[in-house]
Short mmCIF file of C-alpha atoms in Angstrom, two decimals:
data_model
loop_
_atom_site.label_atom_id
_atom_site.label_comp_id
_atom_site.label_asym_id
_atom_site.label_seq_id
_atom_site.Cartn_x
_atom_site.Cartn_y
_atom_site.Cartn_z
CA UNK A 1 37.92 -145.24 32.03
CA UNK A 2 39.89 -146.41 35.08
CA UNK A 3 42.06 -144.50 37.54
CA UNK A 4 45.02 -146.33 39.06
CA UNK A 5 47.15 -145.26 42.02
CA UNK A 6 50.09 -146.77 43.89
CA UNK A 7 48.41 -146.51 47.28
CA UNK A 8 44.81 -146.22 48.50
CA UNK A 9 42.90 -143.09 47.53
CA UNK A 10 39.48 -141.95 48.67
CA UNK A 11 36.46 -140.68 46.86
CA UNK A 12 35.85 -137.10 48.00
CA UNK A 13 32.70 -135.01 47.67
CA UNK A 14 31.55 -131.62 48.86
CA UNK A 15 28.05 -131.03 50.23
CA UNK A 16 26.51 -127.69 51.07
CA UNK A 17 23.96 -126.85 53.76
CA UNK A 18 22.23 -123.74 52.38
CA UNK A 19 20.10 -121.76 54.82
CA UNK A 20 17.66 -118.95 54.32
CA UNK A 21 14.85 -117.33 56.29
CA UNK A 22 11.32 -117.49 54.93
CA UNK A 23 8.17 -116.46 56.79
CA UNK A 24 10.11 -116.18 60.04
CA UNK A 25 11.46 -119.71 59.84
CA UNK A 26 14.90 -121.09 59.08
CA UNK A 27 14.80 -123.06 55.81
CA UNK A 28 17.25 -125.50 54.21
CA UNK A 29 17.79 -126.10 50.50
CA UNK A 30 17.47 -129.76 49.48
CA UNK A 31 17.58 -131.65 46.19
CA UNK A 32 15.79 -134.88 45.37
CA UNK A 33 18.37 -137.34 44.12
CA UNK A 34 18.02 -138.46 40.50
CA UNK A 35 20.67 -141.20 40.82
CA UNK A 36 21.51 -144.15 43.05
CA UNK A 37 22.23 -144.56 45.88
CA UNK A 38 19.21 -143.05 47.66
CA UNK A 39 17.51 -142.28 44.34
CA UNK A 40 14.35 -140.29 45.08
CA UNK A 41 15.51 -139.29 48.57
CA UNK A 42 16.14 -135.69 49.59
CA UNK A 43 19.75 -134.67 50.16
CA UNK A 44 22.10 -131.72 50.42
CA UNK A 45 23.34 -130.46 47.05
CA UNK A 46 26.84 -131.80 46.37
CA UNK A 47 29.04 -134.08 44.32
CA UNK A 48 32.49 -135.44 43.59
CA UNK A 49 35.61 -133.26 43.66
CA UNK A 50 37.49 -133.22 40.37
CA UNK A 51 41.26 -133.78 40.50
CA UNK A 52 42.07 -130.25 39.32
CA UNK A 53 39.38 -128.45 41.27
CA UNK A 54 39.62 -126.64 44.62
CA UNK A 55 37.24 -127.75 47.36
CA UNK A 56 35.26 -124.53 47.55
CA UNK A 57 35.18 -124.38 43.73
CA UNK A 58 33.61 -127.83 43.75
CA UNK A 59 31.05 -126.83 46.37
CA UNK A 60 30.06 -123.75 44.34
CA UNK A 61 29.92 -125.67 41.06
CA UNK A 62 27.74 -128.48 42.39
CA UNK A 63 25.47 -126.02 44.15
CA UNK A 64 24.99 -123.99 40.99
CA UNK A 65 24.56 -127.04 38.74
CA UNK A 66 21.98 -128.68 40.98
CA UNK A 67 20.04 -125.68 42.23
CA UNK A 68 20.94 -122.55 40.24
CA UNK A 69 22.18 -120.87 43.45
CA UNK A 70 25.47 -118.97 43.08
CA UNK A 71 27.56 -116.10 44.35
CA UNK A 72 26.88 -116.35 48.07
CA UNK A 73 28.85 -116.55 51.31
CA UNK A 74 30.21 -120.05 51.74
CA UNK A 75 32.13 -121.37 54.74
CA UNK A 76 33.74 -124.74 55.30
CA UNK A 77 31.93 -126.52 58.11
CA UNK A 78 33.51 -129.91 58.79
CA UNK A 79 34.77 -132.98 56.97
CA UNK A 80 32.68 -136.10 57.53
CA UNK A 81 34.65 -139.29 57.00
CA UNK A 82 32.94 -142.18 58.79
CA UNK A 83 34.00 -145.34 56.99
CA UNK A 84 30.44 -146.57 56.29
CA UNK A 85 28.72 -143.28 55.51
CA UNK A 86 28.21 -144.16 51.82
CA UNK A 87 26.89 -147.60 50.77
CA UNK A 88 29.05 -147.61 47.61
CA UNK A 89 32.50 -147.27 49.09
CA UNK A 90 34.46 -145.01 51.43
CA UNK A 91 33.49 -141.46 50.51
CA UNK A 92 34.76 -138.46 52.43
CA UNK A 93 32.67 -135.31 52.26
CA UNK A 94 33.89 -131.81 52.95
CA UNK A 95 30.75 -130.01 54.12
CA UNK A 96 30.15 -126.28 53.66
CA UNK A 97 27.39 -124.02 54.71
CA UNK A 98 25.93 -121.03 52.92
CA UNK A 99 23.59 -118.26 54.03
CA UNK A 100 21.31 -116.71 51.47
CA UNK A 101 18.87 -113.79 51.59
CA UNK A 102 15.57 -115.35 50.61
CA UNK A 103 14.71 -112.56 48.16
CA UNK A 104 17.48 -113.42 45.72
CA UNK A 105 17.09 -117.07 44.75
CA UNK A 106 15.46 -118.73 41.76
CA UNK A 107 15.63 -122.48 42.05
CA UNK A 108 16.11 -124.88 39.13
CA UNK A 109 16.50 -128.64 39.04
CA UNK A 110 19.16 -130.40 36.93
CA UNK A 111 20.32 -133.72 35.55
CA UNK A 112 21.51 -134.99 38.97
CA UNK A 113 18.62 -133.53 40.96
CA UNK A 114 15.09 -134.17 39.81
CA UNK A 115 13.70 -131.58 42.19
CA UNK A 116 14.98 -128.79 44.40
CA UNK A 117 13.07 -127.12 47.23
CA UNK A 118 13.29 -125.23 50.53
CA UNK A 119 12.28 -127.14 53.65
CA UNK A 120 11.68 -125.70 57.13
CA UNK A 121 14.75 -126.70 59.16
CA UNK A 122 12.51 -128.05 61.93
CA UNK A 123 10.42 -130.25 59.63
CA UNK A 124 12.78 -132.11 57.33
CA UNK A 125 12.01 -135.19 55.25
CA UNK A 126 14.13 -138.35 55.50
CA UNK A 127 17.59 -137.49 54.18
CA UNK A 128 20.15 -139.53 52.22
CA UNK A 129 23.53 -140.56 53.69
CA UNK A 130 24.51 -138.78 56.94
CA UNK A 131 23.06 -135.51 55.73
CA UNK A 132 20.93 -135.13 58.85
CA UNK A 133 24.13 -135.12 60.93
CA UNK A 134 25.70 -132.57 58.58
CA UNK A 135 22.67 -130.29 58.91
CA UNK A 136 22.72 -130.64 62.68
CA UNK A 137 26.37 -129.57 62.76
CA UNK A 138 25.63 -126.68 60.41
CA UNK A 139 22.78 -125.40 62.59
CA UNK A 140 24.94 -125.60 65.69
CA UNK A 141 27.75 -123.68 64.01
CA UNK A 142 25.31 -121.07 62.77
CA UNK A 143 23.75 -120.55 66.22
CA UNK A 144 27.17 -120.40 67.91
CA UNK A 145 28.50 -117.87 65.39
CA UNK A 146 25.63 -115.46 65.95
CA UNK A 147 27.20 -114.29 69.19
CA UNK A 148 30.70 -113.65 67.97
CA UNK A 149 30.50 -112.72 64.29
CA UNK A 150 28.48 -110.71 61.81
CA UNK A 151 27.28 -113.91 60.14
CA UNK A 152 23.57 -113.11 60.50
CA UNK A 153 24.03 -110.10 58.23
CA UNK A 154 24.32 -112.57 55.35
CA UNK A 155 20.63 -113.33 55.69
CA UNK A 156 19.53 -109.73 55.28
CA UNK A 157 18.24 -108.01 52.16
CA UNK A 158 19.84 -104.76 50.96
CA UNK A 159 18.01 -102.63 53.55
CA UNK A 160 16.22 -103.68 56.72
CA UNK A 161 15.00 -102.47 60.09
CA UNK A 162 16.60 -103.43 63.41
CA UNK A 163 13.39 -105.31 64.26
CA UNK A 164 13.85 -107.44 61.15
CA UNK A 165 17.47 -108.15 62.12
CA UNK A 166 16.37 -109.04 65.66
CA UNK A 167 13.80 -111.47 64.26
CA UNK A 168 16.61 -113.22 62.36
CA UNK A 169 18.61 -113.63 65.56
CA UNK A 170 15.56 -114.85 67.46
CA UNK A 171 14.63 -117.33 64.73
CA UNK A 172 18.08 -118.92 64.60
CA UNK A 173 18.55 -118.96 68.37
CA UNK A 174 14.99 -120.07 69.03
CA UNK A 175 14.52 -117.54 71.85
CA UNK A 176 13.18 -114.03 72.36
CA UNK A 177 15.73 -111.23 72.84
CA UNK A 178 15.39 -107.98 74.73
CA UNK A 179 14.79 -105.24 72.15
CA UNK A 180 16.80 -102.52 73.87
CA UNK A 181 19.83 -104.72 74.61
CA UNK A 182 19.79 -106.14 71.10
CA UNK A 183 19.78 -102.69 69.47
CA UNK A 184 22.52 -101.44 71.73
CA UNK A 185 24.87 -104.38 71.10
CA UNK A 186 24.20 -104.52 67.35
CA UNK A 187 24.81 -100.80 66.85
CA UNK A 188 27.94 -101.01 69.04
CA UNK A 189 29.49 -103.23 66.35
CA UNK A 190 29.57 -100.15 64.10
CA UNK A 191 28.82 -102.33 61.10
CA UNK A 192 25.44 -100.87 60.21
CA UNK A 193 24.65 -97.47 58.76
CA UNK A 194 21.37 -95.64 58.40
CA UNK A 195 19.92 -95.18 54.92
CA UNK A 196 17.96 -92.04 55.84
CA UNK A 197 14.79 -93.90 54.85
CA UNK A 198 12.03 -95.37 56.97
CA UNK A 199 9.66 -98.29 56.89
CA UNK A 200 6.24 -98.41 58.49
CA UNK A 201 5.88 -101.56 60.64
CA UNK A 202 2.27 -102.16 61.74
CA UNK A 203 0.78 -99.41 63.87
CA UNK A 204 4.14 -98.19 65.21
CA UNK A 205 5.94 -95.10 64.06
CA UNK A 206 8.11 -95.68 60.96
CA UNK A 207 11.33 -97.61 61.67
CA UNK A 208 14.75 -96.54 60.38
CA UNK A 209 16.05 -98.65 57.51
CA UNK A 210 19.68 -99.73 57.85
CA UNK A 211 22.20 -101.25 55.50
CA UNK A 212 25.47 -103.10 56.12
CA UNK A 213 28.64 -101.07 55.67
CA UNK A 214 30.52 -102.34 52.63
CA UNK A 215 33.08 -105.03 53.57
CA UNK A 216 33.59 -108.59 52.44
CA UNK A 217 32.84 -111.84 54.23
CA UNK A 218 32.09 -112.46 57.86
CA UNK A 219 34.01 -110.79 60.65
CA UNK A 220 34.82 -112.19 64.02
CA UNK A 221 33.61 -109.77 66.67
CA UNK A 222 36.47 -108.91 69.03
CA UNK B 1 50.33 -153.13 44.48
CA UNK B 2 47.95 -150.90 42.54
CA UNK B 3 44.56 -149.44 43.44
CA UNK B 4 42.06 -148.94 40.60
CA UNK B 5 38.84 -146.93 40.67
CA UNK B 6 36.16 -146.09 38.11
CA UNK B 7 36.39 -142.34 38.70
CA UNK B 8 39.05 -140.00 40.12
CA UNK B 9 39.97 -140.42 43.77
CA UNK B 10 42.19 -138.24 45.93
CA UNK B 11 45.02 -139.00 48.28
CA UNK B 12 43.95 -137.92 51.78
CA UNK B 13 46.11 -137.27 54.83
CA UNK B 14 45.55 -135.96 58.32
CA UNK B 15 47.94 -133.50 59.98
CA UNK B 16 47.86 -132.38 63.59
CA UNK B 17 48.88 -129.03 65.07
CA UNK B 18 49.80 -129.91 68.65
CA UNK B 19 50.14 -127.00 71.07
CA UNK B 20 51.51 -126.80 74.56
CA UNK B 21 52.73 -124.08 76.91
CA UNK B 22 56.33 -124.14 78.06
CA UNK B 23 58.10 -121.38 79.99
CA UNK B 24 55.23 -119.00 79.38
CA UNK B 25 55.32 -119.45 75.61
CA UNK B 26 53.03 -121.26 73.20
CA UNK B 27 54.90 -124.18 71.60
CA UNK B 28 54.14 -126.39 68.58
CA UNK B 29 55.13 -130.02 68.07
CA UNK B 30 57.02 -130.65 64.82
CA UNK B 31 58.69 -133.67 63.25
CA UNK B 32 61.65 -133.63 60.88
CA UNK B 33 60.65 -135.55 57.77
CA UNK B 34 62.56 -138.75 57.08
CA UNK B 35 61.10 -139.22 53.58
CA UNK B 36 60.62 -137.26 50.38
CA UNK B 37 59.16 -134.84 49.58
CA UNK B 38 60.68 -132.21 51.89
CA UNK B 39 63.04 -134.79 53.43
CA UNK B 40 64.87 -133.09 56.32
CA UNK B 41 62.31 -130.29 56.62
CA UNK B 42 60.17 -129.75 59.71
CA UNK B 43 56.47 -130.52 59.40
CA UNK B 44 53.32 -131.25 61.35
CA UNK B 45 52.93 -134.90 62.33
CA UNK B 46 50.57 -136.67 59.93
CA UNK B 47 50.14 -139.21 57.19
CA UNK B 48 47.83 -141.00 54.78
CA UNK B 49 44.34 -142.12 55.75
CA UNK B 50 43.79 -145.85 55.38
CA UNK B 51 40.64 -147.00 53.56
CA UNK B 52 39.13 -148.58 56.69
CA UNK B 53 40.19 -145.92 59.15
CA UNK B 54 38.23 -142.96 60.53
CA UNK B 55 39.75 -139.52 60.12
CA UNK B 56 40.31 -138.86 63.81
CA UNK B 57 41.63 -142.41 64.23
CA UNK B 58 44.18 -141.67 61.53
CA UNK B 59 45.19 -138.39 63.16
CA UNK B 60 45.69 -140.13 66.52
CA UNK B 61 47.59 -143.06 64.99
CA UNK B 62 50.00 -140.89 63.01
CA UNK B 63 50.55 -138.60 65.97
CA UNK B 64 51.35 -141.50 68.25
CA UNK B 65 53.55 -143.29 65.69
CA UNK B 66 55.60 -140.22 64.88
CA UNK B 67 55.85 -138.55 68.28
CA UNK B 68 54.65 -140.89 71.02
CA UNK B 69 51.89 -138.41 71.96
CA UNK B 70 48.50 -139.98 72.64
CA UNK B 71 45.24 -139.65 74.55
CA UNK B 72 44.65 -135.93 74.31
CA UNK B 73 41.89 -133.56 73.23
CA UNK B 74 41.76 -133.44 69.43
CA UNK B 75 39.51 -131.21 67.34
CA UNK B 76 39.08 -131.06 63.61
CA UNK B 77 40.32 -127.70 62.35
CA UNK B 78 39.87 -127.41 58.59
CA UNK B 79 40.44 -129.37 55.40
CA UNK B 80 43.14 -127.97 53.15
CA UNK B 81 42.70 -128.95 49.52
CA UNK B 82 44.57 -126.50 47.28
CA UNK B 83 45.34 -128.40 44.07
CA UNK B 84 49.11 -127.76 44.17
CA UNK B 85 49.76 -128.09 47.91
CA UNK B 86 51.75 -131.32 47.50
CA UNK B 87 54.45 -131.64 44.80
CA UNK B 88 53.64 -135.34 44.25
CA UNK B 89 49.98 -135.17 43.29
CA UNK B 90 46.71 -133.78 44.59
CA UNK B 91 46.65 -134.51 48.31
CA UNK B 92 43.86 -133.31 50.57
CA UNK B 93 44.68 -132.94 54.24
CA UNK B 94 42.17 -132.91 57.08
CA UNK B 95 43.90 -130.83 59.75
CA UNK B 96 43.32 -131.28 63.48
CA UNK B 97 44.58 -129.47 66.48
CA UNK B 98 45.44 -130.82 69.90
CA UNK B 99 46.16 -129.14 73.22
CA UNK B 100 48.50 -130.82 75.63
CA UNK B 101 49.58 -130.03 79.18
CA UNK B 102 53.35 -129.73 78.93
CA UNK B 103 53.97 -131.88 82.00
CA UNK B 104 52.68 -135.09 80.43
CA UNK B 105 54.61 -135.66 77.20
CA UNK B 106 57.62 -137.81 76.40
CA UNK B 107 58.66 -137.39 72.79
CA UNK B 108 60.04 -140.16 70.60
CA UNK B 109 61.02 -140.16 66.94
CA UNK B 110 60.07 -142.96 64.52
CA UNK B 111 60.64 -144.45 61.09
CA UNK B 112 58.86 -141.61 59.27
CA UNK B 113 60.20 -138.83 61.47
CA UNK B 114 63.91 -138.66 62.15
CA UNK B 115 63.44 -136.10 64.90
CA UNK B 116 60.59 -134.63 66.93
CA UNK B 117 60.72 -131.41 68.95
CA UNK B 118 58.77 -128.52 70.44
CA UNK B 119 59.23 -125.12 68.76
CA UNK B 120 58.10 -121.74 70.09
CA UNK B 121 55.06 -120.82 67.97
CA UNK B 122 56.54 -117.39 67.27
CA UNK B 123 59.91 -118.72 66.11
CA UNK B 124 59.26 -121.57 63.67
CA UNK B 125 61.71 -123.06 61.19
CA UNK B 126 60.86 -123.39 57.49
CA UNK B 127 57.97 -125.85 57.21
CA UNK B 128 57.09 -128.45 54.56
CA UNK B 129 53.97 -128.17 52.35
CA UNK B 130 51.42 -125.56 53.46
CA UNK B 131 51.97 -126.39 57.11
CA UNK B 132 52.65 -122.75 57.97
CA UNK B 133 49.13 -121.90 56.75
CA UNK B 134 47.69 -124.77 58.77
CA UNK B 135 49.46 -123.57 61.92
CA UNK B 136 48.25 -120.02 61.32
CA UNK B 137 44.65 -121.26 61.07
CA UNK B 138 45.10 -123.38 64.20
CA UNK B 139 46.43 -120.43 66.22
CA UNK B 140 43.55 -118.24 65.09
CA UNK B 141 41.00 -120.88 66.04
CA UNK B 142 42.66 -121.35 69.41
CA UNK B 143 42.68 -117.62 70.19
CA UNK B 144 39.06 -117.22 69.05
CA UNK B 145 37.89 -120.17 71.14
CA UNK B 146 39.38 -118.79 74.35
CA UNK B 147 36.50 -116.36 74.67
CA UNK B 148 33.62 -118.75 74.17
CA UNK B 149 34.74 -122.17 75.35
CA UNK B 150 36.66 -123.92 78.10
CA UNK B 151 39.38 -124.89 75.62
CA UNK B 152 42.22 -123.35 77.63
CA UNK B 153 41.56 -125.80 80.47
CA UNK B 154 43.14 -128.46 78.25
CA UNK B 155 46.51 -126.84 78.78
CA UNK B 156 46.36 -127.04 82.55
CA UNK B 157 47.97 -129.62 84.82
CA UNK B 158 45.86 -131.48 87.39
CA UNK B 159 45.83 -128.55 89.84
CA UNK B 160 46.69 -124.91 89.25
CA UNK B 161 46.18 -121.40 90.57
CA UNK B 162 43.99 -118.79 88.89
CA UNK B 163 47.15 -116.78 88.18
CA UNK B 164 48.54 -119.71 86.25
CA UNK B 165 45.31 -120.00 84.25
CA UNK B 166 45.37 -116.27 83.57
CA UNK B 167 48.94 -116.57 82.26
CA UNK B 168 47.73 -119.21 79.79
CA UNK B 169 45.03 -116.86 78.50
CA UNK B 170 47.48 -113.98 78.27
CA UNK B 171 50.06 -116.07 76.45
CA UNK B 172 47.64 -117.28 73.78
CA UNK B 173 45.97 -113.91 73.32
CA UNK B 174 49.23 -112.00 73.45
CA UNK B 175 47.82 -109.36 75.81
CA UNK B 176 47.60 -108.60 79.54
CA UNK B 177 44.25 -109.19 81.24
CA UNK B 178 42.76 -107.48 84.27
CA UNK B 179 43.23 -109.86 87.22
CA UNK B 180 39.94 -109.12 88.94
CA UNK B 181 37.78 -109.33 85.82
CA UNK B 182 39.51 -112.50 84.74
CA UNK B 183 38.88 -114.24 88.09
CA UNK B 184 35.30 -113.12 88.15
CA UNK B 185 34.47 -114.35 84.64
CA UNK B 186 36.37 -117.62 85.00
CA UNK B 187 34.73 -118.51 88.32
CA UNK B 188 31.32 -117.53 86.89
CA UNK B 189 31.66 -120.45 84.47
CA UNK B 190 31.29 -122.76 87.50
CA UNK B 191 33.71 -125.20 85.88
CA UNK B 192 36.48 -124.95 88.50
CA UNK B 193 36.48 -126.22 92.05
CA UNK B 194 38.84 -125.53 94.91
CA UNK B 195 41.11 -128.33 96.08
CA UNK B 196 41.44 -126.98 99.61
CA UNK B 197 45.18 -126.72 99.02
CA UNK B 198 47.39 -123.71 98.47
CA UNK B 199 50.50 -122.79 96.53
CA UNK B 200 52.98 -120.11 97.50
CA UNK B 201 53.66 -117.78 94.56
CA UNK B 202 56.62 -115.47 95.17
CA UNK B 203 56.22 -113.11 98.10
CA UNK B 204 52.43 -113.09 97.98
CA UNK B 205 50.15 -114.95 100.32
CA UNK B 206 49.56 -118.57 99.24
CA UNK B 207 47.17 -118.92 96.28
CA UNK B 208 44.26 -121.36 96.20
CA UNK B 209 44.82 -124.40 93.98
CA UNK B 210 41.90 -125.25 91.70
CA UNK B 211 41.02 -128.23 89.58
CA UNK B 212 38.59 -128.67 86.68
CA UNK B 213 35.28 -130.30 87.54
CA UNK B 214 35.11 -133.71 85.91
CA UNK B 215 33.46 -133.55 82.46
CA UNK B 216 34.62 -134.60 79.04
CA UNK B 217 35.79 -132.48 76.14
CA UNK B 218 35.45 -128.79 75.54
CA UNK B 219 32.24 -126.92 76.22
CA UNK B 220 30.88 -123.95 74.37
CA UNK B 221 30.20 -121.17 76.87
CA UNK B 222 26.62 -119.99 76.53
#
């Protein structure tokens, strides 16, 4: 089947940089490509936008088809449109990023992806296309957003201690934070509530377990 | 001439939300459309991406062709891809925003735009397509960035007083700021330098004129 237009059109894909935290390290979800170009190389999950499909719908569909991951916070990152970024022809990609609590994902491969796996963000394999640039931009956005939004909450399980939340911040920022200042500024957001339950962490006295107050999406901190 | 592809492609445009400050008010650059659809309606400057043209190159070319504006800070904002956003067919638009010092622009209309003008951002005419949504997103991004980047410096002329810079912040944020705190936090960025010259503002003693230290682009404030 052929598609004909009166003026030039572009092939458009979406790609998603999916992050999680595992064993105190930031991890990225990659698929191993089952098709050319870059067959056998690792890449971000993604694929072509259908004419009657919204961009975010496409990102969610491709992510679910290729990895089994669904239902999570997704944010548009940036549109990459360098003329030579795909060896086939001009392909524009609208990149998204997603944050996923690591305790809620079961991976599956698919027809387009012959494998799917988490990789430590600091030790990535060779990637197809310009996906290394996309991941770099996604990590920068993520680190920048830590300071002015509640985005890190997306990484957390249903209940957690403030130490666990601080570890998430420290892992993404790559630096140690002062415990007292961190607690003070996080609680000042008034977005966490106590569960009334406690968790024993090592030899310390039990730590309060918190949960996020019910609201949707990510808020900008004023 | 016809363009034929093996699988569906999308029409892709860029649109630019250009802001300036005039008479203490945020203004937006609009063109009046010379062609269908929405002929005669006001719209953001923009147009179709050519197959061999980068996205930002397209945004700059269309902006210059339609308005005569060139050479300014441009940042990708968001890609709008709702299926029905253009009455002709599915058209994706990669939106950019630009910040322009008001003392350096001479507007000109063109073949595609039969008029070009600045409008106060709070008193816009009816706009073509989803351009009202694009402008809303651009204003939100601009206001959010004030607090964590040097983006507002883009609005400033070559030399300016701290009061003038504070007025820019107040205009975009829509709120009054404390003079002493503002000066302290702005000078703490170490991005301004004194010119050694002064400007008389009203009945007050002459105010120091500052300029921005030479660096390119917008920095994220750590």
